[in-house]
Short mmCIF file of C-alpha atoms (C1' of nucleotides) in Angstrom, two decimals:
data_model
loop_
_atom_site.label_atom_id
_atom_site.label_comp_id
_atom_site.label_asym_id
_atom_site.label_seq_id
_atom_site.Cartn_x
_atom_site.Cartn_y
_atom_site.Cartn_z
CA MET A 3 0.00 0.00 0.00
CA LYS A 4 1.44 3.36 -1.01
CA ILE A 5 0.88 6.47 1.02
CA GLY A 6 -1.91 7.67 -1.24
CA ASP A 7 -3.78 4.40 -0.87
CA LEU A 8 -3.48 4.56 2.88
CA ALA A 9 -4.74 8.12 2.77
CA LYS A 10 -7.76 7.08 0.76
CA LYS A 11 -8.57 4.15 3.01
CA THR A 12 -8.35 6.12 6.23
CA GLY A 13 -9.44 9.57 5.14
CA CYS A 14 -6.21 11.01 6.50
CA LYS A 15 -4.28 13.34 4.23
CA VAL A 16 -1.00 12.28 2.73
CA VAL A 17 0.87 15.18 4.26
CA THR A 18 -0.62 14.42 7.64
CA ILE A 19 0.57 10.82 7.46
CA ARG A 20 4.08 12.02 6.73
CA TYR A 21 3.73 14.50 9.56
CA TYR A 22 2.72 11.77 11.99
CA GLU A 23 5.78 9.82 10.95
CA LYS A 24 8.00 12.81 11.54
CA GLU A 25 6.45 13.27 14.97
CA GLY A 26 7.08 9.66 15.89
CA LEU A 27 3.46 8.54 15.97
CA LEU A 28 3.89 6.27 12.99
CA ALA A 29 7.04 4.20 12.55
CA PRO A 30 9.02 4.85 9.36
CA PRO A 31 7.64 2.23 7.01
CA GLY A 32 9.53 0.16 4.48
CA ARG A 33 10.35 1.64 1.12
CA THR A 34 9.99 0.43 -2.43
CA GLU A 35 12.86 0.45 -4.90
CA GLY A 36 11.78 3.88 -5.98
CA ASN A 37 11.90 5.12 -2.38
CA TYR A 38 8.14 5.15 -1.90
CA ARG A 39 6.73 4.45 1.52
CA GLN A 40 5.00 1.08 1.74
CA TYR A 41 2.35 0.42 4.36
CA GLY A 42 0.61 -2.69 5.62
CA ARG A 43 -2.47 -3.52 7.62
CA GLU A 44 -0.77 -2.82 10.92
CA ASP A 45 0.19 0.66 9.86
CA GLN A 46 -3.36 1.28 8.83
CA GLU A 47 -4.69 0.13 12.17
CA ARG A 48 -2.22 2.30 14.00
CA LEU A 49 -3.18 5.31 11.92
CA GLU A 50 -6.85 4.65 12.49
CA PHE A 51 -6.21 4.46 16.19
CA ILE A 52 -4.46 7.80 16.03
CA MET A 53 -7.27 9.37 14.04
CA HIS A 54 -9.86 8.01 16.38
CA CYS A 55 -7.99 9.50 19.30
CA ARG A 56 -7.74 12.83 17.51
CA ARG A 57 -11.49 12.85 17.02
CA HIS A 58 -11.76 12.42 20.75
CA GLY A 59 -9.75 15.54 21.22
CA MET A 60 -6.56 13.85 22.37
CA LYS A 61 -3.33 15.71 21.87
CA LEU A 62 -0.55 14.14 19.90
CA ASP A 63 1.67 13.58 22.92
CA GLU A 64 -1.20 11.93 24.75
CA ILE A 65 -1.74 9.69 21.75
CA LYS A 66 1.95 8.90 21.76
CA LYS A 67 1.64 7.59 25.31
CA LEU A 68 -1.46 5.62 24.41
CA LEU A 69 0.42 4.03 21.54
CA VAL A 70 3.28 3.02 23.82
CA PHE A 71 0.75 1.56 26.23
CA ARG A 72 -0.90 -0.29 23.37
CA SER A 73 2.30 -2.13 22.57
CA HIS A 74 3.20 -2.86 26.21
CA PRO A 75 0.12 -4.62 27.49
CA GLN A 76 1.50 -5.59 30.88
CA ARG A 77 0.85 -2.25 32.56
CA ASP A 78 -2.16 -1.01 34.44
CA CYS A 79 -4.64 1.05 32.45
CA THR A 80 -5.92 3.21 35.28
CA TRP A 81 -4.23 6.27 33.85
CA VAL A 82 -6.17 5.76 30.64
CA THR A 83 -9.46 6.06 32.43
CA ASP A 84 -8.05 9.06 34.26
CA LEU A 85 -7.11 10.61 30.94
CA VAL A 86 -10.60 10.15 29.59
CA GLU A 87 -11.99 11.58 32.79
CA LYS A 88 -9.77 14.61 32.45
CA HIS A 89 -10.98 15.13 28.90
CA ILE A 90 -14.59 14.95 29.94
CA LYS A 91 -13.98 17.62 32.56
CA ASN A 92 -12.22 19.69 29.97
CA VAL A 93 -15.08 19.36 27.53
CA ASP A 94 -17.54 20.33 30.24
CA GLU A 95 -15.53 23.42 31.01
CA GLN A 96 -15.37 24.36 27.36
CA ILE A 97 -19.08 23.93 26.91
CA ALA A 98 -19.76 26.14 29.91
CA SER A 99 -17.37 28.71 28.54
CA LEU A 100 -19.03 28.69 25.15
CA GLU A 101 -22.51 28.94 26.63
CA HIS A 102 -21.36 31.98 28.50
CA LEU A 103 -19.78 33.47 25.43
CA LYS A 104 -22.99 32.85 23.54
CA MET A 105 -24.92 34.81 26.10
CA HIS A 106 -22.58 37.73 25.62
CA LEU A 107 -22.80 37.52 21.86
CA GLU A 108 -26.57 37.48 22.01
CA GLN A 109 -26.52 40.52 24.24
CA LEU A 110 -24.27 42.11 21.70
CA ARG A 111 -26.58 41.21 18.85
CA GLY A 112 -29.50 42.69 20.71
CA SER A 113 -27.76 46.00 21.19
CA CYS A 114 -28.06 47.08 17.57
CA ALA A 115 -30.48 46.42 14.75
CA GLY A 116 -28.10 47.44 11.95
CA GLY A 117 -28.03 50.45 9.68
CA HIS A 118 -25.99 52.60 12.02
CA SER A 119 -22.67 54.33 11.67
CA GLY A 120 -19.57 53.39 13.64
CA GLU A 121 -20.41 55.88 16.33
CA THR A 122 -24.04 55.06 16.92
CA CYS A 123 -23.97 51.30 16.40
CA GLY A 124 -24.90 49.66 19.68
CA ILE A 125 -22.56 46.75 19.12
CA MET A 126 -19.59 49.04 18.63
CA ARG A 127 -20.54 50.91 21.76
CA SER A 128 -20.88 47.72 23.75
CA LEU A 129 -17.52 46.52 22.54
CA GLY A 130 -16.01 49.72 23.84
CA ASN A 131 -17.54 49.43 27.29
CA VAL A 132 -15.33 47.26 29.38
CA GLY A 133 -16.99 47.62 32.73
CA GLU A 134 -20.39 46.83 31.31
CA CYS A 135 -19.48 43.16 30.83
CA CYS A 136 -21.09 41.30 33.71
CA ALA A 137 -19.16 42.40 36.76
CA SER A 138 -21.11 40.08 39.00
CA CYS A 139 -20.40 37.04 36.93
CA ALA A 140 -17.59 34.79 38.06
CA ARG A 141 -16.82 33.56 34.60
CA CYS A 142 -16.18 37.11 33.49
CA GLY A 143 -13.30 37.45 35.91
CA HIS A 144 -11.08 36.61 32.98
CA PRO A 145 -7.89 35.18 34.44
CA PRO A 146 -5.06 37.43 33.28
CA ASP A 147 -3.23 34.70 31.43
CA GLY A 148 -6.08 32.33 30.76
CA PRO A 149 -6.60 31.27 27.20
CA VAL A 150 -9.04 33.24 25.12
CA LEU A 151 -11.50 31.24 23.13
CA THR A 152 -10.86 31.24 19.43
CA PHE A 153 -12.65 29.88 16.44
CA MET B 19 1.88 55.96 30.91
CA LYS B 20 4.59 53.38 30.25
CA ILE B 21 3.86 49.99 28.79
CA GLY B 22 3.93 48.31 32.19
CA ASP B 23 1.38 50.75 33.58
CA LEU B 24 -0.90 50.14 30.63
CA ALA B 25 -0.50 46.43 31.15
CA LYS B 26 -1.47 46.73 34.79
CA LYS B 27 -4.48 48.90 34.06
CA THR B 28 -5.87 46.67 31.34
CA GLY B 29 -4.74 43.24 32.44
CA CYS B 30 -3.04 42.74 29.09
CA LYS B 31 0.51 41.47 29.12
CA VAL B 32 3.37 43.73 28.11
CA VAL B 33 4.51 41.40 25.38
CA THR B 34 0.99 41.17 24.04
CA ILE B 35 0.73 44.93 23.81
CA ARG B 36 3.91 45.04 21.78
CA TYR B 37 2.59 42.20 19.67
CA TYR B 38 -0.62 44.10 18.94
CA GLU B 39 1.46 47.05 17.86
CA LYS B 40 3.50 44.89 15.53
CA GLU B 41 0.31 43.47 14.08
CA GLY B 42 -1.09 46.91 13.42
CA LEU B 43 -3.89 46.78 15.97
CA LEU B 44 -2.33 49.46 18.12
CA ALA B 45 -0.65 52.47 16.54
CA PRO B 46 3.01 52.96 17.41
CA PRO B 47 2.85 55.31 20.37
CA GLY B 48 5.12 58.21 21.16
CA ARG B 49 8.45 57.57 22.83
CA THR B 50 10.25 59.08 25.77
CA GLU B 51 13.81 60.29 25.54
CA GLY B 52 14.96 56.88 26.67
CA ASN B 53 12.97 55.26 23.85
CA TYR B 54 10.20 53.98 26.10
CA ARG B 55 6.69 53.71 24.68
CA GLN B 56 4.32 56.30 26.10
CA TYR B 57 0.59 55.69 26.11
CA GLY B 58 -2.44 57.87 26.76
CA ARG B 59 -6.08 57.38 27.55
CA GLU B 60 -6.97 56.80 23.89
CA ASP B 61 -4.49 53.99 23.58
CA GLN B 62 -5.92 52.41 26.68
CA GLU B 63 -9.44 52.60 25.30
CA ARG B 64 -8.33 51.11 22.04
CA LEU B 65 -6.58 48.27 23.81
CA GLU B 66 -9.59 47.62 25.99
CA PHE B 67 -11.75 47.49 22.89
CA ILE B 68 -9.39 44.93 21.42
CA MET B 69 -9.37 42.86 24.57
CA HIS B 70 -13.12 42.96 24.83
CA CYS B 71 -13.38 41.76 21.26
CA ARG B 72 -10.93 38.95 21.97
CA ARG B 73 -13.04 37.82 24.88
CA HIS B 74 -15.90 37.59 22.43
CA GLY B 75 -13.85 35.24 20.33
CA MET B 76 -13.09 37.69 17.53
CA LYS B 77 -9.99 37.04 15.48
CA LEU B 78 -7.34 39.69 15.18
CA ASP B 79 -8.12 40.50 11.57
CA GLU B 80 -11.79 40.86 12.40
CA ILE B 81 -10.85 43.21 15.21
CA LYS B 82 -8.70 45.14 12.78
CA LYS B 83 -11.73 45.75 10.58
CA LEU B 84 -13.80 46.73 13.59
CA LEU B 85 -11.13 49.24 14.57
CA VAL B 86 -11.13 50.78 11.10
CA PHE B 87 -14.89 50.99 11.26
CA ARG B 88 -14.66 52.59 14.66
CA SER B 89 -12.63 55.46 13.29
CA HIS B 90 -14.73 55.91 10.13
CA PRO B 91 -18.20 56.43 11.51
CA GLN B 92 -19.90 57.22 8.23
CA ARG B 93 -20.36 53.66 7.10
CA ASP B 94 -23.20 51.26 7.63
CA CYS B 95 -22.82 48.84 10.51
CA THR B 96 -24.88 45.99 9.08
CA TRP B 97 -21.79 43.88 8.56
CA VAL B 98 -21.05 44.19 12.27
CA THR B 99 -24.35 42.59 13.19
CA ASP B 100 -23.66 39.98 10.53
CA LEU B 101 -20.30 39.30 12.09
CA VAL B 102 -21.84 38.81 15.50
CA GLU B 103 -24.47 36.58 13.95
CA LYS B 104 -21.77 34.50 12.33
CA HIS B 105 -20.00 34.11 15.64
CA ILE B 106 -23.15 32.98 17.37
CA LYS B 107 -23.67 30.31 14.72
CA ASN B 108 -20.08 29.28 15.13
CA VAL B 109 -20.44 29.00 18.88
CA ASP B 110 -23.61 26.96 18.47
CA GLU B 111 -21.82 24.60 16.16
CA GLN B 112 -18.95 24.23 18.57
CA ILE B 113 -21.23 23.54 21.47
CA ALA B 114 -23.03 20.85 19.48
CA SER B 115 -19.71 19.37 18.51
CA LEU B 116 -18.52 19.30 22.08
CA GLU B 117 -21.74 17.77 23.34
CA HIS B 118 -21.29 15.06 20.82
CA LEU B 119 -17.69 14.56 21.77
CA LYS B 120 -18.72 14.34 25.39
CA MET B 121 -21.13 11.55 24.57
CA HIS B 122 -18.33 9.63 22.95
CA LEU B 123 -15.98 10.22 25.83
CA GLU B 124 -18.58 9.01 28.29
CA GLN B 125 -19.09 5.91 26.24
CA LEU B 126 -15.36 5.47 26.33
CA ARG B 127 -15.24 5.91 30.06
CA GLY B 128 -17.95 3.35 30.49
CA SER B 129 -16.08 0.75 28.49
CA CYS B 130 -13.45 0.10 31.16
CA ALA B 131 -13.34 0.25 34.92
CA GLY B 132 -9.54 0.43 35.20
CA GLY B 133 -6.99 -2.07 36.37
CA HIS B 134 -6.56 -3.70 33.00
CA SER B 135 -3.58 -4.19 30.76
CA GLY B 136 -3.19 -2.55 27.38
CA GLU B 137 -4.75 -5.49 25.64
CA THR B 138 -7.81 -5.97 27.78
CA CYS B 139 -8.62 -2.35 28.64
CA GLY B 140 -11.98 -1.54 27.13
CA ILE B 141 -10.99 2.02 26.36
CA MET B 142 -7.96 0.93 24.39
CA ARG B 143 -10.11 -1.54 22.52
CA SER B 144 -12.72 1.08 21.75
CA LEU B 145 -10.08 3.47 20.51
CA GLY B 146 -8.93 0.80 18.11
CA ASN B 147 -12.38 0.15 16.71
CA VAL B 148 -13.04 2.66 13.99
CA GLY B 149 -16.28 1.29 12.64
CA GLU B 150 -17.78 1.10 16.08
CA CYS B 151 -18.05 4.88 16.32
CA CYS B 152 -21.68 5.69 15.62
CA ALA B 153 -22.10 4.91 11.95
CA SER B 154 -25.65 6.16 11.99
CA CYS B 155 -24.74 9.53 13.42
CA ALA B 156 -24.42 12.41 10.98
CA ARG B 157 -21.96 14.26 13.13
CA CYS B 158 -19.62 11.31 13.01
CA GLY B 159 -19.24 11.61 9.27
CA HIS B 160 -16.08 13.53 9.97
CA PRO B 161 -15.43 15.71 6.95
CA PRO B 162 -12.04 14.67 5.58
CA ASP B 163 -10.46 18.06 6.06
CA GLY B 164 -12.65 19.42 8.81
CA PRO B 165 -10.90 20.78 11.84
CA VAL B 166 -10.39 18.43 14.74
CA LEU B 167 -11.30 19.72 18.14
CA THR B 168 -8.36 20.36 20.38
CA PHE B 169 -7.94 21.39 23.99
"C1'" DA C 2 9.33 4.36 -27.39
"C1'" DC C 3 7.83 8.84 -26.12
"C1'" DT C 4 5.18 12.00 -23.54
"C1'" DA C 5 2.15 13.87 -20.29
"C1'" DA C 6 -0.16 13.36 -16.10
"C1'" DT C 7 -0.20 11.87 -11.73
"C1'" DG C 8 1.90 10.53 -7.57
"C1'" DC C 9 5.61 10.57 -4.58
"C1'" DC C 10 9.96 12.51 -2.44
"C1'" DT C 11 12.46 16.18 0.67
"C1'" DA C 12 12.97 20.54 2.71
"C1'" DT C 13 11.27 24.78 4.06
"C1'" DA C 14 8.04 28.33 5.25
"C1'" DG C 15 3.48 29.71 6.82
"C1'" DC C 16 -0.75 29.66 9.73
"C1'" DT C 17 -2.90 31.90 14.86
"C1'" DA C 18 -2.05 34.41 18.80
"C1'" DC C 19 0.90 34.53 21.51
"C1'" DT C 20 5.07 33.12 24.76
"C1'" DA C 21 9.89 32.61 25.87
"C1'" DT C 22 14.60 33.76 25.52
"C1'" DA C 23 18.86 36.47 24.99
"C1'" DG C 24 21.42 40.47 25.33
"C1'" DA C 25 21.44 45.25 26.05
"C1'" DG C 26 19.90 49.91 27.50
"C1'" DT C 27 17.19 53.13 31.03
"C1'" DC C 28 15.71 54.70 35.27
"C1'" DA C 29 14.76 55.21 40.34
"C1'" DA C 30 16.05 54.03 45.02
"C1'" DG C 31 19.33 53.18 48.61
"C1'" DC D 23 27.44 54.03 42.43
"C1'" DT D 24 25.44 49.95 42.38
"C1'" DT D 25 21.45 47.17 42.47
"C1'" DG D 26 17.11 45.97 40.81
"C1'" DA D 27 13.07 46.71 38.20
"C1'" DC D 28 11.66 47.99 33.94
"C1'" DT D 29 12.17 48.58 29.06
"C1'" DC D 30 14.10 47.82 24.38
"C1'" DT D 31 14.90 44.73 19.97
"C1'" DA D 32 15.30 40.51 17.62
"C1'" DT D 33 14.64 35.76 17.22
"C1'" DA D 34 12.75 31.26 18.03
"C1'" DG D 35 9.24 28.30 19.84
"C1'" DT D 36 4.28 26.55 20.68
"C1'" DA D 37 0.24 22.80 18.17
"C1'" DG D 38 -1.09 20.55 14.35
"C1'" DC D 39 -1.07 20.82 10.54
"C1'" DT D 40 -0.99 23.24 5.40
"C1'" DA D 41 1.26 25.15 1.41
"C1'" DT D 42 5.01 25.70 -1.64
"C1'" DA D 43 9.09 24.65 -4.47
"C1'" DG D 44 11.85 21.71 -7.01
"C1'" DG D 45 12.80 17.16 -8.28
"C1'" DC D 46 12.20 11.80 -9.13
"C1'" DA D 47 9.05 7.52 -10.14
"C1'" DT D 48 5.40 5.45 -12.15
"C1'" DT D 49 1.76 4.85 -15.28
"C1'" DA D 50 -1.67 5.71 -19.02
"C1'" DG D 51 -2.17 6.93 -23.55
"C1'" DT D 52 -0.49 7.46 -28.25
#
DNA sequence: ACTAATGCCTATAGCTACTATAGAGTCAAG
DNA sequence: CTTGACTCTATAGTAGCTATAGGCATTAGT
């Protein structure tokens, strides 16, 4: 199986496969005479494992550990359940954060109906008012170096 | 006001202020004899506007446009409401995505109670099973080049 | 056999929004 | 007059890819 075939089978991009190899997630595969990478079923399974982990929001270095664990079956898996637990907490926190952001955005939307100039537009005015943003709300005590949500 | 004072007043880091200047969000301020940046009330307001936008999940280039609009009040603000609308949709989509992810993670959590080896751990097994992931579910038809959620 | 298209190779730079580091200059207090 | 806090610039690093350039390998068509 050449890299393009593997890409088609898994839905992973060719460049991404090479990237995973460079990052040590996939072992350097054998090569053909013409120096093409050649993959087998095991490589495919490993890649699919990686992709499945990615879809679960795992970071590459977490996946790396999971892959090591996968090939050394003698150890205790408690940390895996802990990892999943941690991710669930993380997801919960993100959802809460987004719900809160949504509230603010809806407030923002409600503050202008459109058709205004930069000075009179309610949204622009709201964006300029710092103190206005819910002072009572704990979530709005933006930690000074906390990450800002991006899209 | 020196850069450190501005940082303290706004809660923005010194390096970030310099970064915003480099990116054209803040105008290069005046300098003291010793080549220190010197800021005034207007700069502070502009920075606070930027920070407020960031907290609403706006990207830097979106904020740049908003800043231009802010200083050219003659134009119509409809696109601003559109922008906010777009962000709300985006947030909705992200929340849905995270809820879905959470479901999967909880499934994962439920598939092993801990104390297993790499081979018998239910989580590891689930992560290896690609097809298992809800085939019927539309959200699981991961678009080939769609962004993967990260934390 | 020749050619064109496609696929593959490596290496490097770019993306976002910062953050960290190094090495040097400026300023106020003791 | 020295110490320490603050500031300056320039450069590199972060995550997880993506894009580009320039060059081989293979294959389909003529």
